[in-house]
mmCIF file of C-alpha atoms in Angstrom:
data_model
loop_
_atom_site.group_PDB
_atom_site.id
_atom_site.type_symbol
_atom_site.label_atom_id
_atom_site.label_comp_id
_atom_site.label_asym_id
_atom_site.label_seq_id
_atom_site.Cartn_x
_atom_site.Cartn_y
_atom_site.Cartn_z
ATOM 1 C CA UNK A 1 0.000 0.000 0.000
ATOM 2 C CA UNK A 2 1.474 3.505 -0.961
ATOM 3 C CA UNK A 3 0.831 6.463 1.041
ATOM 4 C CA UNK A 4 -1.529 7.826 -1.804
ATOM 5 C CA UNK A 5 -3.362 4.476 -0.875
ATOM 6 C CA UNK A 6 -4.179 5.925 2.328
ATOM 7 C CA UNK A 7 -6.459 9.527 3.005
ATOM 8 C CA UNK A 8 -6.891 9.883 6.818
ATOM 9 C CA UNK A 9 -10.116 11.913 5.910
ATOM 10 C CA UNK A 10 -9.584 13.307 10.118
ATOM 11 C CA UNK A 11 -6.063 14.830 8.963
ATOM 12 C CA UNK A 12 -7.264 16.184 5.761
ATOM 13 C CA UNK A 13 -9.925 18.628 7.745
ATOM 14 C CA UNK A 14 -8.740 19.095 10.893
ATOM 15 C CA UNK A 15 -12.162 21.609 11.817
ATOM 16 C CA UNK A 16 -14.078 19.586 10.703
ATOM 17 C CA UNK A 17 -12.615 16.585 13.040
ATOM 18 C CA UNK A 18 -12.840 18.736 15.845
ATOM 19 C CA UNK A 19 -15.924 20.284 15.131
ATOM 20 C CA UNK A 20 -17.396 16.455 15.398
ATOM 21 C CA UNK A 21 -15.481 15.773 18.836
ATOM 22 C CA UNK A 22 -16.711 19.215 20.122
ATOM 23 C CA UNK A 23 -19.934 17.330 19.361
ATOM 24 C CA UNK A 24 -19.105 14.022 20.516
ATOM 25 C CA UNK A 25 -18.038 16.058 24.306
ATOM 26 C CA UNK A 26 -21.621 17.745 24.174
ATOM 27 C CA UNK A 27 -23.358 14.650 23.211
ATOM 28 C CA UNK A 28 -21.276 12.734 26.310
ATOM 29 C CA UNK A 29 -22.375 15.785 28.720
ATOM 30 C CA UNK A 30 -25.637 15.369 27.949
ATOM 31 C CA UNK A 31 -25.587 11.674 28.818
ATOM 32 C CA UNK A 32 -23.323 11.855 32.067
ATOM 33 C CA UNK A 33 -26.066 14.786 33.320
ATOM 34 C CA UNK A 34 -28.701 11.847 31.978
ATOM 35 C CA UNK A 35 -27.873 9.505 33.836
ATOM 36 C CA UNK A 36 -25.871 7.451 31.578
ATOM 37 C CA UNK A 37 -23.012 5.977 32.984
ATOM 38 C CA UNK A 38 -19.679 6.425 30.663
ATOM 39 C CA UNK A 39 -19.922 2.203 30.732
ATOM 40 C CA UNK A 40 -23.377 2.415 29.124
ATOM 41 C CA UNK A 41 -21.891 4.589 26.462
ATOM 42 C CA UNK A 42 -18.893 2.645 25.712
ATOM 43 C CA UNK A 43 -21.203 -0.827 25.321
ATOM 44 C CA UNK A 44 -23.268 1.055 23.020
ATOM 45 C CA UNK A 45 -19.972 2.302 21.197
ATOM 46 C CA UNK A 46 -18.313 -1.159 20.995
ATOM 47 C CA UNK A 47 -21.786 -2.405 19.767
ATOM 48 C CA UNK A 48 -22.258 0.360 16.773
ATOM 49 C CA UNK A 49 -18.729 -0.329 15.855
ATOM 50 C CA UNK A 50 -18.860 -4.140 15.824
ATOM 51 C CA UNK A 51 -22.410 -3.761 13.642
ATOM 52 C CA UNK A 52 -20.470 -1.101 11.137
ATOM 53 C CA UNK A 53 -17.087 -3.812 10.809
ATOM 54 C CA UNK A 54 -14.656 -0.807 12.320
ATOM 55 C CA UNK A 55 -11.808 -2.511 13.861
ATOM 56 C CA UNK A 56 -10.212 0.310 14.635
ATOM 57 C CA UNK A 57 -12.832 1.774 16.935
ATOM 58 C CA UNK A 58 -13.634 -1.466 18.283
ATOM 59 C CA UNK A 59 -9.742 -1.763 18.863
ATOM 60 C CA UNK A 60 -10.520 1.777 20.365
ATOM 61 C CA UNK A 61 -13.635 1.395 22.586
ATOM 62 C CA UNK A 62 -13.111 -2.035 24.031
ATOM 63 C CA UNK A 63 -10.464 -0.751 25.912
ATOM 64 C CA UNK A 64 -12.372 2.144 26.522
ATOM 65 C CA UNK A 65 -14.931 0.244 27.915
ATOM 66 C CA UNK A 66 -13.075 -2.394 30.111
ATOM 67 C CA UNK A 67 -11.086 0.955 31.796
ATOM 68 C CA UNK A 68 -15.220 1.975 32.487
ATOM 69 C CA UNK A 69 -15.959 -0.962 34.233
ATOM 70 C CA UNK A 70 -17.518 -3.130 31.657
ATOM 71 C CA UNK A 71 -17.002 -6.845 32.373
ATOM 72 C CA UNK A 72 -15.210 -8.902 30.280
ATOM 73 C CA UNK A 73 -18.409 -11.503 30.061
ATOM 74 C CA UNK A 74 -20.724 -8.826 28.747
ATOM 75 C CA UNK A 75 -17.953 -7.883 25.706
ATOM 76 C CA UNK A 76 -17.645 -11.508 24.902
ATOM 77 C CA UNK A 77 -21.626 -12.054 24.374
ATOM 78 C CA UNK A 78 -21.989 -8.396 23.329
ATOM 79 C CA UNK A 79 -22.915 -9.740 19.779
ATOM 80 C CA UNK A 80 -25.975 -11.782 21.397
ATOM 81 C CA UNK A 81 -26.622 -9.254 24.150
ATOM 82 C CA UNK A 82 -30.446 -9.915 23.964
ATOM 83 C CA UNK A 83 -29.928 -13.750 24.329
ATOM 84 C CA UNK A 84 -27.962 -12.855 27.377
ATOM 85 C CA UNK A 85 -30.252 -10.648 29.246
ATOM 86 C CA UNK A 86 -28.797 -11.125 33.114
ATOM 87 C CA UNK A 87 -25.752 -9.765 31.933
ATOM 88 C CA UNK A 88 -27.247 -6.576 31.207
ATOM 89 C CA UNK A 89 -29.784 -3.761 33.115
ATOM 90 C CA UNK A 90 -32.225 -2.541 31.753
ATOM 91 C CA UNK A 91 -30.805 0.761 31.047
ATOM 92 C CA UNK A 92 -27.577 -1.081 29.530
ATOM 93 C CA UNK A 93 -30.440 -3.195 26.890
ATOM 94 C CA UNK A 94 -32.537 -0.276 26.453
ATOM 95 C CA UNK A 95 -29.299 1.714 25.039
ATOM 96 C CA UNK A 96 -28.368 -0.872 23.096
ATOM 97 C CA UNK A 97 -31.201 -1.115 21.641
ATOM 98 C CA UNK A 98 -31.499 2.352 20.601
ATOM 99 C CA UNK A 99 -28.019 1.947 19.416
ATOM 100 C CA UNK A 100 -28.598 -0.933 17.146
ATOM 101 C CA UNK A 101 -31.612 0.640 15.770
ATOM 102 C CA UNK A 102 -29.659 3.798 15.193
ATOM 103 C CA UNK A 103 -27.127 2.231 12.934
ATOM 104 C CA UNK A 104 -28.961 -0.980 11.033
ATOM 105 C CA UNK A 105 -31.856 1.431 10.289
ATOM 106 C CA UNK A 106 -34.417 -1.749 10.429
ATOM 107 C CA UNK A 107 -37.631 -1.107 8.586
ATOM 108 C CA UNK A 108 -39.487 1.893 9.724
ATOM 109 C CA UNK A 109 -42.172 -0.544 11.948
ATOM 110 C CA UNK A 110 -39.457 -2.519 13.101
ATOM 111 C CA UNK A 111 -37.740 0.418 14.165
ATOM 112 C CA UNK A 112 -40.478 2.201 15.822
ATOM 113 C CA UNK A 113 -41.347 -0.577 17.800
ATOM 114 C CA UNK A 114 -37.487 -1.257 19.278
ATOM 115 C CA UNK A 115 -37.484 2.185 19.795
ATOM 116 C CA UNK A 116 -40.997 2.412 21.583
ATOM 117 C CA UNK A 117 -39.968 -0.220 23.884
ATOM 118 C CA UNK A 118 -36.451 1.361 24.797
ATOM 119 C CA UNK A 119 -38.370 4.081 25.695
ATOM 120 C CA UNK A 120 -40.153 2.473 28.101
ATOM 121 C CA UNK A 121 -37.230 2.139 30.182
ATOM 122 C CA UNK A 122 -35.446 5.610 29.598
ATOM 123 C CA UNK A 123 -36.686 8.972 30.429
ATOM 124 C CA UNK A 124 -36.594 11.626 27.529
ATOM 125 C CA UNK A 125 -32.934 12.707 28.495
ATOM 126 C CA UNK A 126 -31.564 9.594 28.129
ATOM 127 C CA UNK A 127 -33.106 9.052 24.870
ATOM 128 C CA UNK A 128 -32.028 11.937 23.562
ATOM 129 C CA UNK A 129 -28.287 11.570 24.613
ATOM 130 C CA UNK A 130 -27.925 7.819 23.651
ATOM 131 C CA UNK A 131 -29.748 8.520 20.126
ATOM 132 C CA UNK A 132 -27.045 11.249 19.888
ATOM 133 C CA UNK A 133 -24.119 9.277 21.150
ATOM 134 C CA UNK A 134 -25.235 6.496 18.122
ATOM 135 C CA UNK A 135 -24.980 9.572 15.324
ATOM 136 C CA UNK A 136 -21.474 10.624 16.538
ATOM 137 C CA UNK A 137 -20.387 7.183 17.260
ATOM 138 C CA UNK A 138 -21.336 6.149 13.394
ATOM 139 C CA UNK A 139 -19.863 9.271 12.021
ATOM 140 C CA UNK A 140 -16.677 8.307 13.663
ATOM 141 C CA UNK A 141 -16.513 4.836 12.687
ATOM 142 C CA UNK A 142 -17.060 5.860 9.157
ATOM 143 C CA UNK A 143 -14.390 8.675 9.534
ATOM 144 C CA UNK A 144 -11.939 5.590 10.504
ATOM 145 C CA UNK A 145 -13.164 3.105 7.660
ATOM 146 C CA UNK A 146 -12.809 5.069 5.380
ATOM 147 C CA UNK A 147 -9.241 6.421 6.200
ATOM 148 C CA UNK A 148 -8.488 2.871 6.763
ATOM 149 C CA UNK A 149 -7.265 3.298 10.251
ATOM 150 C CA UNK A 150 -4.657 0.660 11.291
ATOM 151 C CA UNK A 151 -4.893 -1.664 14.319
ATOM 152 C CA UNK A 152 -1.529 -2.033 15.413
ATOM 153 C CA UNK A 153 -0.976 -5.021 17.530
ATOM 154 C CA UNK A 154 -0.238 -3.724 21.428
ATOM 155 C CA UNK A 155 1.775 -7.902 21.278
ATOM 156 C CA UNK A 156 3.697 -7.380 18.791
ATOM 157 C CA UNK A 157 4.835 -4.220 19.699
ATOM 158 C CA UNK A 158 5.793 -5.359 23.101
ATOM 159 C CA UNK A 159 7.625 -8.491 21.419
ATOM 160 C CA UNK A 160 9.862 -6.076 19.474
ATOM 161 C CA UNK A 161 10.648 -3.237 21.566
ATOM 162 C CA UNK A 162 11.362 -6.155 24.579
ATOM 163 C CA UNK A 163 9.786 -3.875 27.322
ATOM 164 C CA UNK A 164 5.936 -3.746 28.380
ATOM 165 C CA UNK A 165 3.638 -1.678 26.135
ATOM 166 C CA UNK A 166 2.488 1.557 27.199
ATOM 167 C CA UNK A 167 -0.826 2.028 28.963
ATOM 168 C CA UNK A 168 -3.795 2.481 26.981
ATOM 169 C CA UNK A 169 -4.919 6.170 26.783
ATOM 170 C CA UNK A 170 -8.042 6.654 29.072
ATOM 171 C CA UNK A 171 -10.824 8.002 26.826
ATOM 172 C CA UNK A 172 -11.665 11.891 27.341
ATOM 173 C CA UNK A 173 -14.062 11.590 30.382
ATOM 174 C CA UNK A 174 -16.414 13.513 28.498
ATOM 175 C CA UNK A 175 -15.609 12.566 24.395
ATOM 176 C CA UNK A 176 -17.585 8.909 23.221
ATOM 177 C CA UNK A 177 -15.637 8.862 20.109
ATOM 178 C CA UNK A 178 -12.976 10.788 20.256
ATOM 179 C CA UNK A 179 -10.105 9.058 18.850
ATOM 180 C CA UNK A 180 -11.878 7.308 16.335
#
């Protein structure tokens, strides 16, 4: 692959880039003065990224996630999440929910209805934010699939610089997607 291969579509505009993160922190705000733990927000943004195929933002998020408390058990099922209902509240099902519908964009019934029921179990706030937080978190996986973002293995590093790998980088407490 040449470097004319490549367009990181982030570098080529950087206002535009941060114009969506400056989005991405009001769209978190709004969900941390929800309600919605930054956990709940990084399920949802592993989920979104695992239905869109972006490996770098999963790469991204799951680590995000795990440093928010998310249990190793509910990543591992997160594909199935609604055949493993324990492992989940029912604030963490209703945003995933809204997530999912967010970013397949099921048929308009089919939609309505997940929707509806999500609702059921989130006040108006917490719809808002999480419906947000799916729009910024599919804009940035898109950003990163199209500019072909690498995932660099964290192993293999370690192997050849013979010293541990440096920690992850915590997410911006108040940016879903930054990074992305």
């Amino acid at each position: 692959m040449t470097a004319r291969d490549r367009f990181f579509l982030d570098k080529s505009d950087p206002d535009s880039w941060h114009a969506l993160n400056g989005l991405a922190g009001t769209v978190a705000g709004a969900a941390e003065e929800a309600g919605i733990s930054r956990a709940v927000l990084e399920l949802v943004n592993v989920r979104i990224s695992q239905l869109n195929g972006c490996a770098y933002c999963l790469d991204l998020h799951v680590r995000y996630a795990v440093k928010a408390g998310v249990s190793s058990q509910q990543l591992a099922v997160l594909t199935a999440w609604r055949e493993a209902e324990a492992l989940y509240s029912e604030l963490e099902r209703a945003a995933l929910a809204v997530g999912e519908a967010a970013t397949v964009l099921p048929e308009e019934s089919a939609r309505a209805a997940e929707l509806a029921a999500a609702r059921e179990a989130l006040t108006d706030e917490q719809f808002s934010a999480l419906q947000w937080a799916a729009v910024t978190m599919n804009a940035f996986n898109r950003i990163s699939i199209l500019s072909r973002h690498p995932v660099r293995s964290r192993g293999a590093a370690k192997a050849a610089a013979g010293t541990a790998p440096a920690p992850a980088t915590p997410a911006p407490a108040r940016v879903p997607g930054s990074g992305a």
